[in-house]
Structures are given as C-alpha cells and as structure tokens.
Coordinates of C-alpha atoms in Angstrom, one line a residue:
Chain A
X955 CA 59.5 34.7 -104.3
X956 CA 61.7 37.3 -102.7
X957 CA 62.8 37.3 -99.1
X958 CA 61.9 40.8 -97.6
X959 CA 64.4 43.0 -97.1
X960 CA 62.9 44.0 -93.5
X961 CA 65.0 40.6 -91.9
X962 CA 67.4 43.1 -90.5
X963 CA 71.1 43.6 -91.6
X964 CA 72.7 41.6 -94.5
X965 CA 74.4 39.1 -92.5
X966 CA 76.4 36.4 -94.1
X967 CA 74.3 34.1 -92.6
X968 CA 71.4 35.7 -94.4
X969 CA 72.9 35.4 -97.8
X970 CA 74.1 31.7 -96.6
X971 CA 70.2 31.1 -95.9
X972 CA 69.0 32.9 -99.3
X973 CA 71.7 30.7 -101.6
X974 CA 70.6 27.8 -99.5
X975 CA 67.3 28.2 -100.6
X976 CA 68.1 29.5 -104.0
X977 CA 70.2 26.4 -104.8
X978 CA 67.5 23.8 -104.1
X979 CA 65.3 25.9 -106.4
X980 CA 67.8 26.3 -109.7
X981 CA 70.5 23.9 -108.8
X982 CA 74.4 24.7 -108.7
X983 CA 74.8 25.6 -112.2
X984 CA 71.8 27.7 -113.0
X985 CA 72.5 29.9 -109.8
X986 CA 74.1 33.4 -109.7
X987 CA 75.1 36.0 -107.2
X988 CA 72.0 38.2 -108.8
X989 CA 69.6 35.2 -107.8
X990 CA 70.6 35.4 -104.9
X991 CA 70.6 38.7 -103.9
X992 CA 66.8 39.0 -105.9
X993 CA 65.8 36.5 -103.0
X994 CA 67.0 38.8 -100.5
X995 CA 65.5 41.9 -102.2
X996 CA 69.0 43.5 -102.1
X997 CA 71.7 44.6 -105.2
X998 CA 73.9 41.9 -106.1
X999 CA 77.2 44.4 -104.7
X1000 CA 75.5 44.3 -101.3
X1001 CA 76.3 40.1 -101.7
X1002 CA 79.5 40.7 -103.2
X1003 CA 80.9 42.5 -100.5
X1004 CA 80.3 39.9 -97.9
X1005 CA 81.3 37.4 -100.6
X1006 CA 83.8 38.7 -103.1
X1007 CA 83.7 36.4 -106.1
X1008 CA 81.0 33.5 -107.0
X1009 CA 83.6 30.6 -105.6
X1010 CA 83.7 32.3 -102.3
X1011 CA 79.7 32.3 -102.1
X1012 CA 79.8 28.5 -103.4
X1013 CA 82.5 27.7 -100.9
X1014 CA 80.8 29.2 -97.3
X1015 CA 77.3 27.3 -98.3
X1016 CA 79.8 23.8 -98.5
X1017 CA 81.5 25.2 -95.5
X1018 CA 78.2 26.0 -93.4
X1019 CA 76.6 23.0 -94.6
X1020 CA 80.0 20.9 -93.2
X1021 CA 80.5 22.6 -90.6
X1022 CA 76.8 22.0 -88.7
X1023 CA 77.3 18.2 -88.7
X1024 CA 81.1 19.0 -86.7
X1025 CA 79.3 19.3 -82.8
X1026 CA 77.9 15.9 -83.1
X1027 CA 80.6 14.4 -84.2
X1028 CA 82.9 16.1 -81.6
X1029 CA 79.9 14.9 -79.0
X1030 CA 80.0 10.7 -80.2
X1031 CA 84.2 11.3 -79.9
X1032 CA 84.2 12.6 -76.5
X1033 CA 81.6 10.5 -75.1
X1034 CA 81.9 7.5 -73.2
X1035 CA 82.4 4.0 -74.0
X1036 CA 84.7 2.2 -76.1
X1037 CA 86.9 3.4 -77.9
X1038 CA 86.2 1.2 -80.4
X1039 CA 82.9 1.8 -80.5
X1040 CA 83.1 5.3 -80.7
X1041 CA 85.5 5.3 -84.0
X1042 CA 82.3 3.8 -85.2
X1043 CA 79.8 6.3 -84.1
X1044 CA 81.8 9.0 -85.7
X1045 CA 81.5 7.2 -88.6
X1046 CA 78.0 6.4 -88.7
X1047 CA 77.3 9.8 -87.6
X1048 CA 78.8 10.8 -90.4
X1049 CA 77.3 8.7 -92.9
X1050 CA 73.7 8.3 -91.4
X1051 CA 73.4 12.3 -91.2
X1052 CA 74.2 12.5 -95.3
X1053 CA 71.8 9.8 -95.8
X1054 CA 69.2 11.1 -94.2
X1055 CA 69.7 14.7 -96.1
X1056 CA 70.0 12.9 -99.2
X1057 CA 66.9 11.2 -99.0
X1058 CA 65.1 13.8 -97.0
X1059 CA 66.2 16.8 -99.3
X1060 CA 67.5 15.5 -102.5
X1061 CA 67.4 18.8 -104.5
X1062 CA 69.8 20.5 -101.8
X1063 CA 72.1 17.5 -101.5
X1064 CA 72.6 17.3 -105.7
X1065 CA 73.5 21.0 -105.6
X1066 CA 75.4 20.4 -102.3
X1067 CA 77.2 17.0 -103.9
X1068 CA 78.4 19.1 -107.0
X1069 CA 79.8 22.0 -105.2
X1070 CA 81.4 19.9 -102.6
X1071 CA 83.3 19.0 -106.0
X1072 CA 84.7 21.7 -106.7
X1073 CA 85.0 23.0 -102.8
X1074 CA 88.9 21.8 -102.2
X1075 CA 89.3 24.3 -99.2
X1076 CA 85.9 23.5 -96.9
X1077 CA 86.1 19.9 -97.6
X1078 CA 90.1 19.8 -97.1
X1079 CA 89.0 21.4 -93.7
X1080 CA 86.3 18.8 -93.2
X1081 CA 88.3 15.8 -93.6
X1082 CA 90.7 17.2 -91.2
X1083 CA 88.1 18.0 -88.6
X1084 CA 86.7 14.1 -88.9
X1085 CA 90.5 12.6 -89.1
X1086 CA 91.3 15.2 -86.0
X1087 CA 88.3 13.5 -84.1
X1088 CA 88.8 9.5 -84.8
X1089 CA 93.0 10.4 -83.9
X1090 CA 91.6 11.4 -80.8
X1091 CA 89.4 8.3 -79.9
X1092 CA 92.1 6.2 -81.5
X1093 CA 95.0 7.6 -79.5
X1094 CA 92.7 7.4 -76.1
X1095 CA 92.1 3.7 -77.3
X1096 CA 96.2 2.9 -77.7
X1097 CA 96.7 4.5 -74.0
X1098 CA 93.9 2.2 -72.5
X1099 CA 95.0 -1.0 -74.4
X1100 CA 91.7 -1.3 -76.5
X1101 CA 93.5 -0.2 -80.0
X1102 CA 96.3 -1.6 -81.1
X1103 CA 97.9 1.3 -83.8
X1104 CA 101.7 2.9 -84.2
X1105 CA 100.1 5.8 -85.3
X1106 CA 96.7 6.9 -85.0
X1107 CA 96.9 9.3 -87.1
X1108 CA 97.2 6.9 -90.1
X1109 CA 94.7 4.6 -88.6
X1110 CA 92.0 7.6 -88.0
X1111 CA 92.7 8.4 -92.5
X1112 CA 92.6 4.7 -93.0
X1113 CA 89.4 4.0 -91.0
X1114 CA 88.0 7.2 -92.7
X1115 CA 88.9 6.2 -96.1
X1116 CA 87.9 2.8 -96.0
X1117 CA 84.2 3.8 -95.5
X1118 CA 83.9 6.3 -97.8
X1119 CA 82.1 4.8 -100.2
X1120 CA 79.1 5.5 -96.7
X1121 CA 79.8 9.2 -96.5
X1122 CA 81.7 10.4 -99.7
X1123 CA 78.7 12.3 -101.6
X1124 CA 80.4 11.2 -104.8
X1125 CA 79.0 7.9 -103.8
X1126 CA 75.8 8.9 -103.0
X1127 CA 74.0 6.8 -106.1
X1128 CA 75.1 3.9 -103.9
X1129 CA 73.1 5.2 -101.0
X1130 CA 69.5 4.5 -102.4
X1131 CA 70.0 0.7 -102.2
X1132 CA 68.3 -0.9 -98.8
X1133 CA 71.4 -3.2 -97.7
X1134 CA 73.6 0.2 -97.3
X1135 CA 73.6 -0.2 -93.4
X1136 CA 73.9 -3.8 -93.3
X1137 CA 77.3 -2.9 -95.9
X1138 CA 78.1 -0.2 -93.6
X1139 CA 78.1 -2.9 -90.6
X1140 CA 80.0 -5.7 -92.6
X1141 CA 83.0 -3.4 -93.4
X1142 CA 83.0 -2.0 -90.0
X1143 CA 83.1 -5.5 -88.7
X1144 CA 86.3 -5.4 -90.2
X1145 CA 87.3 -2.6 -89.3
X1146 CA 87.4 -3.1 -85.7
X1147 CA 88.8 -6.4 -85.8
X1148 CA 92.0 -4.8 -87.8
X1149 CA 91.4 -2.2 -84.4
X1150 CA 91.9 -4.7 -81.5
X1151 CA 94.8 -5.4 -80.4
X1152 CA 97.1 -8.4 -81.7
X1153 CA 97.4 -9.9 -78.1
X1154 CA 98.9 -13.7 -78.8
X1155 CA 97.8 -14.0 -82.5
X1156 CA 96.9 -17.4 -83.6
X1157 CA 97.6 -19.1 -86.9
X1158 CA 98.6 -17.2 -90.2
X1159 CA 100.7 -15.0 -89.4
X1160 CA 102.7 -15.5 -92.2
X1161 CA 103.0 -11.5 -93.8
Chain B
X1388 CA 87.8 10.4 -140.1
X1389 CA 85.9 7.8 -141.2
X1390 CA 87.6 4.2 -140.2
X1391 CA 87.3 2.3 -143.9
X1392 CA 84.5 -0.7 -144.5
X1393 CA 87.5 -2.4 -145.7
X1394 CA 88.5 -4.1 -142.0
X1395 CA 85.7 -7.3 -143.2
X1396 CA 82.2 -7.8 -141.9
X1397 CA 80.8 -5.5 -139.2
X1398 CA 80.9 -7.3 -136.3
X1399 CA 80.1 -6.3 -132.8
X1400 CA 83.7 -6.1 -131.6
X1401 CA 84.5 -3.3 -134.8
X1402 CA 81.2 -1.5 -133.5
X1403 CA 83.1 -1.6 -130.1
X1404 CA 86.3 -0.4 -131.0
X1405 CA 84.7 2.7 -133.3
X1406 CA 82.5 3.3 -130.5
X1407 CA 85.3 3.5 -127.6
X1408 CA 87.2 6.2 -130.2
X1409 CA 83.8 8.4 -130.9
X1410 CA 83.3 8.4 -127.4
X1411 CA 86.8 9.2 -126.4
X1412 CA 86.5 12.3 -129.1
X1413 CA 83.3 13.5 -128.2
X1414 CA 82.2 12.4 -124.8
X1415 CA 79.3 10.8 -124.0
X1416 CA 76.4 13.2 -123.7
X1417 CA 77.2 14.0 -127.5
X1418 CA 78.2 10.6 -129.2
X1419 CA 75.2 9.3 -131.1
X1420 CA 74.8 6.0 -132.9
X1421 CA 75.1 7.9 -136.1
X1422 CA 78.8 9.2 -135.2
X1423 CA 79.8 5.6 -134.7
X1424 CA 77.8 4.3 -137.7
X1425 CA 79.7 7.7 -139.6
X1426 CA 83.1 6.4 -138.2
X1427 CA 82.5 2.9 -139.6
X1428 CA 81.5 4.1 -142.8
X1429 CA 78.3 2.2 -142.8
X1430 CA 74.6 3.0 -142.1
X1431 CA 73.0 3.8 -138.7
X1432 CA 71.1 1.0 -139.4
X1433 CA 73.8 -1.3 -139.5
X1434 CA 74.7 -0.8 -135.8
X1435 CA 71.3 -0.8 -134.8
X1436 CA 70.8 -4.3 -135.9
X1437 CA 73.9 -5.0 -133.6
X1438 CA 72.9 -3.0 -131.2
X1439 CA 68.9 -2.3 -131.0
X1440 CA 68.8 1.1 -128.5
X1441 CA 71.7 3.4 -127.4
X1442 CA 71.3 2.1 -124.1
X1443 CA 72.2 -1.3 -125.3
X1444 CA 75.2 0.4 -127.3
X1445 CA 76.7 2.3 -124.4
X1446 CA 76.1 -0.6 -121.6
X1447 CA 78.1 -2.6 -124.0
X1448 CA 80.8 -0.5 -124.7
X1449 CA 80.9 -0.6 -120.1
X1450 CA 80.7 -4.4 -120.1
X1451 CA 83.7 -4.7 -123.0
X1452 CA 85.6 -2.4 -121.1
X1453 CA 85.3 -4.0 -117.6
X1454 CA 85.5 -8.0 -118.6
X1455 CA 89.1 -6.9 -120.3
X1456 CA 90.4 -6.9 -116.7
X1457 CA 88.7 -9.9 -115.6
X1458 CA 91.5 -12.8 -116.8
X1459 CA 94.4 -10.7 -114.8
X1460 CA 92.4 -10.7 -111.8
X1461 CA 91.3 -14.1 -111.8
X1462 CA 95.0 -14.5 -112.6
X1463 CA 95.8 -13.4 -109.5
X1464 CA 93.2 -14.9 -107.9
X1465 CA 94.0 -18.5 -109.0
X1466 CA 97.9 -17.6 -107.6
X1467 CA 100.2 -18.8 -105.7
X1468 CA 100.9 -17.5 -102.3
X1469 CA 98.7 -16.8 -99.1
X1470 CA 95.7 -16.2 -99.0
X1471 CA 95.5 -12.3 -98.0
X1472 CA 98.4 -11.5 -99.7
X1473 CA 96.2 -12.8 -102.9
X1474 CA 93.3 -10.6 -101.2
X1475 CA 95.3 -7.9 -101.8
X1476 CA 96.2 -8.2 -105.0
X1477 CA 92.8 -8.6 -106.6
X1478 CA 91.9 -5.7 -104.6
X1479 CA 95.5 -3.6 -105.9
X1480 CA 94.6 -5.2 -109.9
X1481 CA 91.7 -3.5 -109.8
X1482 CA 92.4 -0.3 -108.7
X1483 CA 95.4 0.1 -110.4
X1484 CA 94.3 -1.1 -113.6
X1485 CA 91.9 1.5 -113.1
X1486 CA 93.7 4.3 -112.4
X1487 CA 95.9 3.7 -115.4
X1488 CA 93.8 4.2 -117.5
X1489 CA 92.8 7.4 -115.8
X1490 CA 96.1 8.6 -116.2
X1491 CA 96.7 7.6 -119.4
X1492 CA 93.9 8.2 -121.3
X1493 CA 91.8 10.8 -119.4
X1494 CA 89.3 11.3 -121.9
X1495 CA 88.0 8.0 -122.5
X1496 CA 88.0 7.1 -118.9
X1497 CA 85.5 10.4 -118.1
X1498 CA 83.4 8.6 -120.6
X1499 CA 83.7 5.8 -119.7
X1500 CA 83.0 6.6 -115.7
X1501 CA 79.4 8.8 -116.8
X1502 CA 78.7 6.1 -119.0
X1503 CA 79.4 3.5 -116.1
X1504 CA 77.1 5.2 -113.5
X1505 CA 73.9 4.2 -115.9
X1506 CA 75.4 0.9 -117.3
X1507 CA 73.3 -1.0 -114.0
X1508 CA 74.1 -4.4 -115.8
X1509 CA 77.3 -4.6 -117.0
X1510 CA 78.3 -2.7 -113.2
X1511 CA 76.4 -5.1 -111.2
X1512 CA 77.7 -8.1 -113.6
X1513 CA 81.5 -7.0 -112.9
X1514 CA 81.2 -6.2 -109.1
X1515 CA 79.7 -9.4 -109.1
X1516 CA 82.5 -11.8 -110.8
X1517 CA 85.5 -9.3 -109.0
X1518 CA 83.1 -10.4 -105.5
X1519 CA 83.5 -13.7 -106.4
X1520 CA 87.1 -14.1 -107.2
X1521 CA 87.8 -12.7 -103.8
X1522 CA 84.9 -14.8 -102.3
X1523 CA 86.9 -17.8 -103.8
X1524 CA 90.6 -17.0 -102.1
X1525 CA 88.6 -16.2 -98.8
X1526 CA 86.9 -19.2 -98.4
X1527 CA 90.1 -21.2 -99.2
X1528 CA 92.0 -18.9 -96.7
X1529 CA 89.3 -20.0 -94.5
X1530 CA 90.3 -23.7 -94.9
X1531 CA 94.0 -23.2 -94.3
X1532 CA 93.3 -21.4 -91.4
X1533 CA 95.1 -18.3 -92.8
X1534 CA 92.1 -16.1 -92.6
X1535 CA 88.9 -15.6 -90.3
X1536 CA 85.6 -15.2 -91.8
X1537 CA 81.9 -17.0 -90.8
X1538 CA 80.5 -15.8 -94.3
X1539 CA 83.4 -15.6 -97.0
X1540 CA 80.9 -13.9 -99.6
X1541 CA 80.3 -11.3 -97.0
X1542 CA 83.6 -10.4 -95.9
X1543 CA 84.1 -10.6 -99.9
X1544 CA 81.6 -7.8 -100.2
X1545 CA 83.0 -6.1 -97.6
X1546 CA 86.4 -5.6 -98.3
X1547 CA 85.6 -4.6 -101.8
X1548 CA 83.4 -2.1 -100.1
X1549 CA 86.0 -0.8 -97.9
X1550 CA 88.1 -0.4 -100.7
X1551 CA 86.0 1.7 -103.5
X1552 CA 87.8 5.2 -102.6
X1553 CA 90.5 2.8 -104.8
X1554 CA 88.5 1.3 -107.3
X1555 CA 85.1 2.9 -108.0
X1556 CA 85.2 5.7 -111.0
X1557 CA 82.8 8.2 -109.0
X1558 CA 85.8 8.4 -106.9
X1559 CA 88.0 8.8 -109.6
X1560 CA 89.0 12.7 -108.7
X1561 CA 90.6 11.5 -105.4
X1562 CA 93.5 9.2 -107.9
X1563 CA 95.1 12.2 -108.9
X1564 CA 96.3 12.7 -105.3
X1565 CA 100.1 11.1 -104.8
X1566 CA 99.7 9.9 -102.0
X1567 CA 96.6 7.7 -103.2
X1568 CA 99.0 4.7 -103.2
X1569 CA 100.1 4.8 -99.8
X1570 CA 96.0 5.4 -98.8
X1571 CA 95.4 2.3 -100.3
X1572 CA 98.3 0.4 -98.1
X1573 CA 97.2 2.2 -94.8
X1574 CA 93.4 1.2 -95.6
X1575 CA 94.7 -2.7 -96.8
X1576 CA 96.9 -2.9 -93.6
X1577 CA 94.2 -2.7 -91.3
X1578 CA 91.6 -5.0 -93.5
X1579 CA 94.8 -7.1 -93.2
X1580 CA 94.2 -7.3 -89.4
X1581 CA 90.4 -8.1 -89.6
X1582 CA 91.0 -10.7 -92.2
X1583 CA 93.6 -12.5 -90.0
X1584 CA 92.2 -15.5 -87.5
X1585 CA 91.5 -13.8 -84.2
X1586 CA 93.6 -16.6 -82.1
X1587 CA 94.3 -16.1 -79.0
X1588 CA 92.9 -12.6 -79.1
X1589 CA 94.7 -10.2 -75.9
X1590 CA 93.0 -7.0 -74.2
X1591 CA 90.5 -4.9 -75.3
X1592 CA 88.2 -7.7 -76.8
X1593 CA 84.9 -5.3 -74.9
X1594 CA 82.7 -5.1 -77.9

C-alpha cells in the first residue's frame, strides 16, 4: 500500500503523484494530508512543508491536473488552418480530453470534479489560459477577414461559455449520453456561423 | 410544526406543498416520507397511497416545481415580435426564473437542484416541452425568412445546449457571479448571428 520512501527526494511532484493516487482510492472527502504522506512512507510535516494547509494540497492536484491539458491546447491554437476551425479544436480538445478521463478513470475524475468546486484559484487560472488561447485565434481570424468580432476577447468567453455544458465537469452527468458529440457539433454549428463574418446580410435583419 | 389536517382532504397538491417546506428545512438526503406525513399531521401511509415510493415523491415534487414555469414561457413563446428576439426570451425566462429562485430562496433551490439530478423524468419531460416551445418560434422564423435553420428541432436543441451555463442547476454556483447577466448577452449575441439567414454571406466562408 505504501509508496517506498527510496523514490528519492520529497518532491512536490511526488506528493502530487501520492494524493493522485490516494484520491482515486478514498475520494475527496475521506482523504487527509496523513493518507497521503502514509503512501509515501514519510511524516505528514514532511507534506506540510511543501504544502502548508489541506486547501493548498487540494489546489496543486486541480492545478497539475489543469495545467497538463494547457500544451495541447496552445498546440490546436497555434497551428494552421482556419481560424475558425481552430476555435473549435480548442474546444473539442478541451471537451474530448475530460471525456475521455471521465469515462476512462471515473474514480479520479469524481474526486477531481468535487475539488475543482471548491478550487477558485487553479480553475480562475484555467479559464484564463483557454479564453487567452481562443482571443488569440479569434483576434488572428478578425486581421485575416475570417471572424467578424469587435472584441475578441468577449467572443473567446462567449464561445467558451456557450459550450460548457461539453467541458464544465459540473456537467459531467450529461457526458454519459451517446449523442454528446453530435450535441457538441450542433451548437458549434452555430457557433461559427455567429463567427463569420456579416458580409452583405440577407433578410431579417430586423434587431 | 405540524401543518393542521384542517386544510380539507389530502390531496396530492397539499402533499406537494408540505413536501417543498420539509425539504426546504431539512434538505434532501434527510427528508423522509414520514417528515412530510409528520408535517401534514396524518399517517405515512397516507402519502404513500399518493405517492407509492420516495422516488415517486421526490420526482414529483421536480416535475411540480418545473411545469410552474412552463405557461410564462410558452407565454413568451406564443408572443408578439421576431422571431429571435422570442428565441431569446424563452431562453432569458428560463434562466432567470431560475436564478431567482436561487437567490431568493437558497435552500429550497439546493434541494431542489440534488433532487433534480436523479428526477430523469420529470428533467427529460421539461427539457423536452422548453425544446419544443423554441422548436415552434424557430420553425416559424424559418417561414418568414427571419431565421436560418435546415432542422428547427436541432438548432432548438442546440441553442438550449449552448445556453445551460444559464439555465441548468449543476451550474448553478456560476449565478452568483455579477457579471452572469452580461455572460448570457455575450453568449445570446453570437447564437444571434448563427440563427440569422446567412444571405449573401462575404469573406471567410472556408469551412
């Protein structure tokens, strides 16, 4: 049951990979900083100084666990291609990844889930990171004429926070049900229609 | 404590109304049939002839809850007024609705939003009637030429989708946030957009 000791030094990451583990096992509200440090084989004050209070623990596992899906998102926003198109790859990156943990490691994504709720400062941090991506492809989409938006900014949140209900893990009931990606396709379809550019509109443009 | 026997026969509607209040003192995980039957002043099985399992009890309590909004939105449905614009209010109805609740009475809106994410039935039956009052001002927005959709039940489903940061109780932490009214204009804006016939549509059409 316990992780030996013989790992070399008490690294955060260490303790990060021990609450991991110990998490999936108990579950967010059966887990303490002794637990933890019983997995490692160490005291519970050799935790406490890398991590000075439970929240802070609770806090770097959201964070780490955030903060591993941020390359590939940066990678979809930078890459090639429409712009368009690439404010939905961030998206579905986004989405598809916590899917895929939530069906491939449910234990670890409950106990994820309901620390996540409780996790303002990593999640606040999050957000910003995707909504700092999608400003970027959107604003690269005004200059080129493929977005129409006076401020990308507010187009990146919108976008962001109209598909939540596809990567918000308070909404992860919703993600069991086998039309998710054709939901996550209708509402994108939407999406980028809002996205292109007004040109000569048609009919009903009555406000 | 006790409500008095006196208010006539017990009917379903007085089982309701003592549940709704036990709930709103207790919560759900601790309300029990008795507590409502104690409330009522009569026998437990009194409300189980009513109401043969908890289950049944609690998804009703969901369904009452949720088919009080449904004449103001078909109010708003049935409307005056363009097409989106009527989009839009269904849409702002129901979130609003539901986040004045939140506000205002806190307690019974927790309970009611845990008992909500195992009330399948009474979920599924008011997504369902809110899907097809917007399904209804789509497909007519779709004859006037106000509004562009091949599928109105689909872009139905998918603006209600791209709206549930708004409107669905698991999200329900996020409507404490002032600026969750603004959210909802950016997000509506750009659905706006999509909804709107594509005309003569300018650059960027690439996708």
């Amino acid at each position: 049951m316990s992780t030996s000791n013989a790992g070399g030094p008490l690294t955060p990451e260490r303790i990060l990979e021990a609450a991991d583990e110990t998490l999936r096992r108990f579950g967010p509200a059966k887990t303490t900083v002794v637990d933890v440090a019983r997995a490692l084989g160490v005291s519970h004050g050799s935790v406490y100084r890398h991590f000075p209070t439970k929240a802070d623990l609770r806090d770097a596992v959201v964070d780490r666990w955030l903060q591993r899906m941020h390359p590939s998102l940066a990678a979809v926003a930078d890459g090639e291609g429409a712009a368009a198109e690439r404010v939905r790859l961030v998206l579905w990156t986004l989405a598809e990844t916590k899917w895929t943990q939530a069906r491939e490691d449910p234990e670890f994504f409950t106990a994820f889930a309901e620390l996540a709720e409780d996790a303002r400062t990593p999640v606040v941090a999050h957000v910003d990171f995707v909504v700092v991506q999608l400003t970027k492809v959107i604003a690269e989409g005004v200059a080129r004429g493929e977005i129409a938006s006076a401020d990308p900014k507010t187009t990146a949140l919108a976008v962001f926070d109209a598909t939540a209900k596809f990567h918000n893990p308070a909404a992860r009931s919703e993600w069991v049900r086998p039309a998710i990606d054709e939901a996550f396709a209708n509402v994108w379809r939407l999406l980028r229609d809002g996205l292109l550019p007004r040109g000569v509109r048609g009919v009903g443009e009555s406000g």
